[in-house]
Coordinates of C-alpha atoms in Angstrom, one line a residue:
X1 CA -0.4 0.0 0.0
X2 CA 1.7 3.7 -0.7
X3 CA 1.6 5.6 2.4
X4 CA 0.8 9.5 1.7
X5 CA 1.6 11.9 4.0
X6 CA -0.1 13.5 6.3
X7 CA 1.4 17.3 7.3
X8 CA -0.5 19.4 7.0
X9 CA -3.9 17.5 6.2
X10 CA -6.8 15.5 8.0
X11 CA -5.5 12.0 7.8
X12 CA -9.6 11.0 8.0
X13 CA -10.0 12.2 4.9
X14 CA -7.0 10.5 2.9
X15 CA -7.5 7.1 4.6
X16 CA -8.2 3.6 2.6
X17 CA -8.5 0.9 4.7
X18 CA -11.3 0.6 7.2
X19 CA -8.8 -0.2 9.9
X20 CA -6.9 2.9 9.5
X21 CA -9.6 5.2 8.6
X22 CA -11.2 4.3 12.3
X23 CA -7.8 5.0 14.1
X24 CA -7.7 8.5 12.3
X25 CA -11.8 9.1 13.3
X26 CA -11.1 8.2 16.7
X27 CA -8.2 10.7 17.3
X28 CA -8.8 13.8 14.9
X29 CA -11.0 16.5 14.2
X30 CA -13.9 14.4 14.6
X31 CA -13.4 12.2 17.6
X32 CA -16.0 13.9 19.6
X33 CA -19.2 12.6 17.8
X34 CA -18.1 8.8 17.7
X35 CA -17.1 9.9 21.9
X36 CA -20.8 10.9 22.2
X37 CA -23.0 9.1 19.8
X38 CA -21.6 5.5 19.4
X39 CA -22.3 4.0 22.9
X40 CA -25.4 5.8 22.5
X41 CA -26.7 4.4 19.1
X42 CA -26.0 0.8 20.5
X43 CA -27.6 0.8 24.3
X44 CA -30.9 2.0 21.7
X45 CA -30.9 -0.9 19.0
X46 CA -29.8 -3.2 21.9
X47 CA -32.9 -2.2 24.6
X48 CA -31.0 -0.8 27.0
X49 CA -31.7 2.6 26.2
X50 CA -34.8 4.1 25.5
X51 CA -36.2 2.6 21.5
X52 CA -36.0 6.3 20.1
X53 CA -35.1 5.9 16.2
X54 CA -35.1 7.9 13.3
X55 CA -35.1 6.2 10.1
X56 CA -34.0 8.5 7.2
X57 CA -35.5 7.7 3.9
X58 CA -33.5 8.5 0.8
X59 CA -35.4 10.7 -2.1
X60 CA -35.0 8.8 -5.5
X61 CA -32.6 11.6 -6.6
X62 CA -28.8 11.4 -7.1
X63 CA -25.8 10.7 -4.5
X64 CA -25.9 14.3 -3.8
X65 CA -29.1 14.6 -2.8
X66 CA -29.3 11.7 -0.8
X67 CA -26.2 12.7 1.5
X68 CA -27.3 16.5 2.1
X69 CA -30.5 15.1 3.2
X70 CA -29.2 12.3 4.7
X71 CA -26.8 15.1 7.0
X72 CA -29.5 16.9 8.0
X73 CA -31.1 13.4 9.3
X74 CA -28.2 12.1 11.0
X75 CA -27.3 15.9 12.7
X76 CA -31.4 15.6 14.3
X77 CA -30.8 12.3 15.5
X78 CA -27.6 14.0 17.8
X79 CA -29.4 16.4 19.0
X80 CA -32.7 14.0 20.0
X81 CA -30.6 11.1 21.3
X82 CA -32.1 9.0 18.1
X83 CA -30.5 6.4 16.8
X84 CA -30.0 6.5 13.2
X85 CA -31.3 3.8 10.5
X86 CA -31.2 4.5 7.2
X87 CA -34.1 2.5 5.1
X88 CA -32.9 0.7 2.3
X89 CA -35.1 2.3 0.0
X90 CA -35.0 3.1 -2.9
X91 CA -31.0 2.2 -3.0
X92 CA -29.3 -0.2 -0.1
X93 CA -26.4 1.7 0.9
X94 CA -24.9 -1.5 2.0
X95 CA -24.2 -1.8 -1.6
X96 CA -21.8 0.7 -1.4
X97 CA -20.2 1.7 1.6
X98 CA -19.2 -0.8 5.1
X99 CA -20.2 0.8 8.4
X100 CA -17.6 2.1 10.4
X101 CA -18.6 2.7 13.6
X102 CA -22.7 2.1 13.9
X103 CA -24.9 -0.2 12.5
X104 CA -27.6 2.4 10.6
X105 CA -28.7 -1.1 8.4
X106 CA -32.9 -1.5 8.6
X107 CA -35.2 -3.7 7.1
X108 CA -37.4 -2.0 3.9
X109 CA -40.4 -0.1 5.1
X110 CA -43.6 -0.3 3.9
X111 CA -44.4 0.7 0.3
X112 CA -46.7 3.8 0.9
X113 CA -50.3 4.2 -0.3
X114 CA -51.0 7.1 -1.8
X115 CA -53.6 8.8 1.1
X116 CA -53.3 11.1 3.6
X117 CA -52.3 10.1 6.4
X118 CA -52.9 11.0 10.4
X119 CA -51.4 14.3 10.8
X120 CA -50.5 15.7 13.9
X121 CA -50.3 18.9 16.3
X122 CA -46.4 19.1 16.5
X123 CA -46.1 18.7 12.6
X124 CA -43.7 21.6 10.9
X125 CA -45.7 24.2 9.1
X126 CA -45.5 23.3 5.4
X127 CA -44.4 19.3 6.0
X128 CA -46.1 17.2 3.9
X129 CA -47.7 14.2 5.9
X130 CA -49.2 12.7 2.4
X131 CA -47.4 9.5 1.1
X132 CA -45.7 10.7 -1.9
X133 CA -42.5 9.1 -0.9
X134 CA -41.5 5.4 0.6
X135 CA -43.4 5.4 3.5
X136 CA -46.8 6.9 5.0
X137 CA -46.9 5.5 8.5
X138 CA -48.0 8.8 11.1
X139 CA -50.5 7.5 13.6
X140 CA -51.0 11.3 14.5
X141 CA -47.3 11.2 16.8
X142 CA -48.4 8.4 18.8
X143 CA -45.5 5.9 18.2
X144 CA -44.7 6.9 14.6
X145 CA -44.6 9.8 12.5
X146 CA -43.0 11.2 9.4
X147 CA -40.8 14.9 8.0
X148 CA -41.0 15.1 4.5
X149 CA -38.5 18.0 3.7
X150 CA -38.5 17.2 -0.2
X151 CA -38.1 19.8 -2.4
X152 CA -39.5 22.3 0.4
X153 CA -38.5 26.4 0.1
X154 CA -39.1 26.6 4.4
X155 CA -37.0 24.1 5.2
X156 CA -34.0 25.7 6.2
X157 CA -35.9 27.7 8.3
X158 CA -37.5 25.2 10.2
X159 CA -34.2 23.7 10.8
X160 CA -32.8 27.0 11.6
X161 CA -35.4 27.7 14.2
X162 CA -37.0 25.3 15.9
X163 CA -36.6 23.1 19.3
X164 CA -36.1 19.4 17.6
X165 CA -36.7 17.6 21.2
X166 CA -39.9 19.5 20.7
X167 CA -41.5 18.0 17.5
X168 CA -42.8 14.3 17.4
X169 CA -40.7 14.0 20.8
X170 CA -42.1 11.0 22.5
X171 CA -43.2 8.8 18.9
X172 CA -41.1 5.1 18.7
X173 CA -39.7 6.1 15.1
X174 CA -39.3 9.5 13.1
X175 CA -39.5 8.6 9.1
X176 CA -37.2 11.6 7.5
X177 CA -36.9 12.1 3.8
X178 CA -35.4 14.9 2.7
X179 CA -32.5 16.7 -0.3
X180 CA -32.2 19.6 1.2
X181 CA -29.2 20.5 3.1
X182 CA -29.1 21.8 6.4
X183 CA -26.2 21.1 8.3
X184 CA -25.0 25.1 8.1
X185 CA -27.9 26.0 8.7
X186 CA -28.2 24.4 11.7
X187 CA -25.7 25.8 13.7
X188 CA -27.3 29.0 13.3
X189 CA -30.0 27.8 15.5
X190 CA -30.0 29.3 18.9
X191 CA -31.7 26.2 20.7
X192 CA -28.8 23.7 19.6
X193 CA -25.8 26.0 19.2
X194 CA -24.0 25.3 22.4
X195 CA -24.3 21.4 22.2
X196 CA -23.4 21.1 18.3
X197 CA -20.4 23.3 19.7
X198 CA -19.1 21.8 23.0
X199 CA -20.6 18.3 23.3
X200 CA -20.1 17.2 19.5
X201 CA -16.5 20.1 19.0
X202 CA -18.5 20.4 15.4
X203 CA -18.1 23.5 13.6
X204 CA -20.1 24.4 10.4
X205 CA -17.0 23.6 7.7
X206 CA -16.7 20.1 9.6
X207 CA -19.7 18.8 10.4
X208 CA -20.6 17.2 7.0
X209 CA -17.4 15.5 6.3
X210 CA -17.5 14.4 10.0
X211 CA -21.2 12.7 9.9
X212 CA -20.3 11.6 6.7
X213 CA -16.4 9.6 7.4
X214 CA -19.0 8.7 10.6
X215 CA -21.3 6.6 8.5
X216 CA -19.7 5.6 5.2
X217 CA -16.7 3.9 4.4
X218 CA -17.0 2.6 0.7
X219 CA -16.8 -1.3 0.4
X220 CA -14.1 -2.9 -0.9
X221 CA -16.4 -3.6 -4.3
X222 CA -16.9 0.0 -4.5
X223 CA -13.1 1.4 -3.6
X224 CA -11.5 -2.0 -6.0
X225 CA -13.7 0.0 -9.2
X226 CA -10.9 3.2 -9.0
X227 CA -8.0 1.6 -7.5
X228 CA -5.2 1.8 -9.6
X229 CA -6.7 5.4 -9.3
X230 CA -6.8 6.0 -5.7
X231 CA -3.1 4.7 -5.9
X232 CA -2.3 7.4 -8.5
X233 CA -4.1 10.0 -5.9
X234 CA -1.9 8.9 -2.2
X235 CA 1.5 8.4 -4.8
X236 CA 1.3 12.0 -5.6
X237 CA 2.6 14.9 -3.3
X238 CA 0.2 17.4 -4.2
X239 CA -3.1 16.4 -6.2
X240 CA -6.2 19.3 -7.2
X241 CA -9.6 17.8 -8.1
X242 CA -11.3 19.3 -11.1
X243 CA -14.4 18.7 -11.5
X244 CA -17.0 19.2 -14.6
X245 CA -20.6 19.0 -14.4
X246 CA -22.5 19.0 -18.0
X247 CA -26.0 17.8 -17.6
X248 CA -28.0 14.7 -16.2
X249 CA -28.9 12.8 -19.2
X250 CA -24.7 11.8 -19.6
X251 CA -25.0 10.0 -17.4
X252 CA -27.9 7.7 -18.5
X253 CA -27.9 5.0 -20.5
X254 CA -25.0 5.6 -23.6
X255 CA -25.3 9.3 -24.2
X256 CA -22.2 11.1 -24.0
X257 CA -21.7 14.7 -25.3
X258 CA -20.1 15.9 -28.8
X259 CA -16.6 16.6 -28.8
X260 CA -16.8 19.5 -30.0
X261 CA -18.8 20.6 -26.7
X262 CA -16.1 20.1 -24.6
X263 CA -14.2 23.2 -25.4
X264 CA -15.5 25.9 -22.3
X265 CA -14.9 22.9 -20.0
X266 CA -11.4 24.6 -20.0
X267 CA -11.9 26.9 -18.4
X268 CA -11.8 24.9 -14.9
X269 CA -8.6 23.4 -15.7
X270 CA -7.6 27.2 -16.0
X271 CA -8.4 27.8 -12.8
X272 CA -5.9 24.8 -11.5
X273 CA -3.0 26.4 -13.5
X274 CA -3.4 29.4 -11.7
X275 CA -3.4 27.9 -8.9
X276 CA -0.7 26.2 -9.1
X277 CA 1.3 29.1 -10.1
X278 CA -0.3 31.1 -7.2
X279 CA 1.2 28.1 -5.0
X280 CA 4.4 28.2 -7.0
X281 CA 4.8 24.8 -7.9
X282 CA 4.2 24.9 -10.9
X283 CA 7.3 25.6 -12.2
X284 CA 8.9 22.8 -9.6
X285 CA 11.5 20.2 -11.3
X286 CA 10.7 18.2 -7.7
X287 CA 7.2 18.1 -7.1
X288 CA 5.1 16.9 -9.8
X289 CA 1.2 18.2 -9.2
X290 CA -1.3 15.8 -10.4
X291 CA -5.1 16.3 -11.5
X292 CA -7.8 14.5 -10.3
X293 CA -10.6 14.6 -13.0
X294 CA -14.5 13.5 -12.5
X295 CA -16.9 14.3 -14.6
X296 CA -19.9 12.5 -16.0
X297 CA -19.0 12.9 -19.5
X298 CA -17.0 10.0 -20.9
X299 CA -16.2 12.6 -23.7
X300 CA -14.7 15.3 -21.7
X301 CA -12.4 13.3 -19.6
X302 CA -10.7 11.2 -23.3
X303 CA -10.1 14.9 -24.0
X304 CA -8.5 16.2 -20.9
X305 CA -6.1 13.3 -21.6
X306 CA -5.2 14.7 -24.8
X307 CA -4.8 17.5 -23.6
X308 CA -2.5 17.5 -20.6
X309 CA -1.3 13.4 -20.6
X310 CA -0.4 11.9 -17.3
X311 CA -1.1 15.2 -15.1
X312 CA -4.3 14.0 -15.8
X313 CA -5.8 11.4 -12.5
X314 CA -9.0 9.6 -14.3
X315 CA -11.4 6.8 -15.0
X316 CA -12.4 5.8 -18.4
X317 CA -13.7 2.7 -18.9
X318 CA -17.2 3.2 -17.8
X319 CA -18.9 6.7 -17.1
X320 CA -20.7 7.3 -13.4
X321 CA -24.3 6.5 -13.2
X322 CA -26.8 9.3 -12.0
X323 CA -27.9 7.0 -9.0
X324 CA -31.9 7.2 -9.1
X325 CA -34.4 5.5 -9.0
X326 CA -33.2 2.4 -7.2
X327 CA -29.4 3.1 -8.5
X328 CA -29.3 -1.1 -8.7
X329 CA -30.1 -1.4 -12.4
X330 CA -25.9 -0.2 -13.4
X331 CA -24.3 -1.3 -10.0
X332 CA -20.7 -0.4 -11.3
X333 CA -21.9 3.1 -11.7
X334 CA -23.6 3.1 -9.2
X335 CA -19.8 1.9 -7.2
X336 CA -17.9 4.5 -9.9
X337 CA -20.5 7.5 -8.8
X338 CA -19.2 6.6 -5.2
X339 CA -16.0 5.8 -5.4
X340 CA -15.0 8.9 -7.3
X341 CA -17.0 10.9 -4.6
X342 CA -14.7 9.5 -2.2
X343 CA -11.3 9.9 -3.7
X344 CA -12.4 13.6 -4.8
X345 CA -12.4 14.5 -0.7
X346 CA -8.6 12.8 -0.8
X347 CA -7.8 15.8 -3.5
X348 CA -5.7 19.1 -1.7
X349 CA -7.5 21.9 -3.2
X350 CA -11.4 21.3 -5.8
X351 CA -12.4 22.8 -8.4
X352 CA -15.4 22.6 -8.8
X353 CA -19.0 23.1 -11.2
X354 CA -20.6 25.8 -8.3
X355 CA -24.0 24.8 -9.5
X356 CA -23.1 20.7 -8.3
X357 CA -24.0 19.5 -5.2
X358 CA -22.0 16.4 -6.3
X359 CA -18.8 18.6 -6.6
X360 CA -19.5 20.7 -3.2
X361 CA -20.5 17.6 -0.9
X362 CA -17.2 15.5 -2.1
X363 CA -15.3 18.1 -1.2
X364 CA -16.8 18.9 2.5
X365 CA -15.6 15.4 3.0
X366 CA -11.9 16.3 2.7
X367 CA -13.0 18.9 6.2
X368 CA -10.0 21.1 4.6
X369 CA -10.9 24.9 4.7
X370 CA -10.4 27.2 2.3
X371 CA -9.3 25.1 -0.6
X372 CA -12.5 24.7 -3.1
X373 CA -12.7 27.1 -6.3
X374 CA -16.2 27.2 -7.5
X375 CA -16.4 28.4 -11.0
X376 CA -19.3 30.3 -12.3
X377 CA -19.5 31.6 -15.7
X378 CA -17.8 34.9 -14.7
X379 CA -15.3 33.6 -12.5
X380 CA -12.2 34.7 -13.7
X381 CA -10.4 31.1 -14.1
X382 CA -6.7 32.7 -14.4
X383 CA -7.4 34.5 -11.2
X384 CA -7.9 31.0 -9.1
X385 CA -5.6 31.0 -6.1
X386 CA -5.3 30.0 -2.5
X387 CA -7.0 33.9 -1.9
X388 CA -10.0 32.8 -3.9
X389 CA -10.8 29.9 -2.1
X390 CA -14.3 29.4 -0.1
X391 CA -14.6 28.0 2.7
X392 CA -16.5 24.9 2.8
X393 CA -19.7 26.4 4.1
X394 CA -20.3 29.1 1.7
X395 CA -20.2 27.3 -1.6
X396 CA -23.2 27.8 -3.1
X397 CA -27.1 27.9 -2.3
X398 CA -28.2 24.3 -3.7
X399 CA -29.7 21.9 -2.0
X400 CA -26.5 20.3 -0.7
X401 CA -26.7 23.2 1.7
X402 CA -23.4 24.3 2.6
X403 CA -24.1 28.0 2.4
X404 CA -23.7 30.1 5.6
X405 CA -26.4 32.8 5.3
X406 CA -25.3 35.5 8.0
X407 CA -21.7 36.0 9.8
X408 CA -19.1 34.0 10.1
X409 CA -19.3 31.4 12.9

C-alpha cells in the first residue's frame, strides 16, 4: 500500500483501509462525535436505552441530494438522542458502503399507500404528510411520525429555528425524507448551537464531513473500481481535484456530449493551472502536481487526457451512473459514482462546478478549510488562487446546504 504524507492534512479524509480510517477518525477532528454517539446508538439498538429511532428515507435522486438530506437527518438524530437508521430505499447503501462505527441497517419500510396520513399538531408548518415517498405510516404522533422535506423551500428556515426535541418528542420512530442540506443552517439555531460546538465539537466547516466519515467507508468492491486511480492520488505529493458537471442525461444509458462541445470546460483546468502558479509549484522540478478529474461525461475525460496527458488522473473504462431510482440497474456505474465522490475528498484543493451538489459534498468530506474554488460563468479562471477559495460552508446556494447565510461562525 502506498503511504501518503499527512502533514497539514486531515487523516480521516485520505485513509484507504477501514482499520486506518477508524483509527484516524477516533483520534482526530471528529473524535467527539464518536465518543458522544456510538455507545448511545448501540444501547438503543440493544434495548438498554429508550427505543427512539430516526429512519432516513432517501429521495429518488442523485448521490449528492441523498447525502445532503442524510446528514441533515443525522444531525437531528444527534441532537434528539435518537438512533439513526437508513431505509434501504430506493437503493440499499450497503451495496456501496461499509459501516465503520454504527449499524444503520434496517429492514425495508412498508411501501406507501397514496392516501393522507394522520397528522399531528406538532407537525412543522408546510411539511407534507401524505405518502408521496417511501413510507406513509403516521399515526398522529403516538408511536410513528413522518417528516418530508423534499423540495421544500421552508426547510432551511425550520431547521434554523425549531427546537427539535419538541417535535414528535415521544414517537418510537420518526421517518425523515429530504434532499435539502441543512448541516450549516443548524449552526444558526439558538436551541442547538451550544451542543453542536461544545458536546460534539463540530463546526460549520467540519460537520458534514465528520458525519459522512462516521457513517460510511466505501466497500472493497466500491474502491476496487478505482483502485489504480486511488494509488495514483496517494502517491502524488499534491493533487488538485477538478470536477466537470455537464448534464444528467450524460449519466444515463449510452448518451454523451459531442466532442466539439467540450472546449468551454477548459476553464476548469485553467483555474487549476492558475492555482498552481499562485502556490509556486507550477515550475517546480521536484514536485509533480496531478489533477484528479471526475466528470459525468466520458468525452470530457478522454479529451482531458489528450490535452494534458499523464498530469490527469481519471477513470475511463466506463461512466458513473446518476444514482436515481433504485440505482441497482447499473451497479458498476453506481459504485463508480460513490468511489469517485469519496476519492475527490482525498485531494488537496478542489475546482468544482458552482451549481453541482456532487462537487460540494465531495469537497466537504475532505475536512479542509479554504480549499475549494467554485467555477461560475463570470469567474476569471486565471485568477484562481488560495486567496480566492471559498470556505467549505460558503460554496453555493443549492440544496447541498453548505452555504453559511449570515455572519461567520
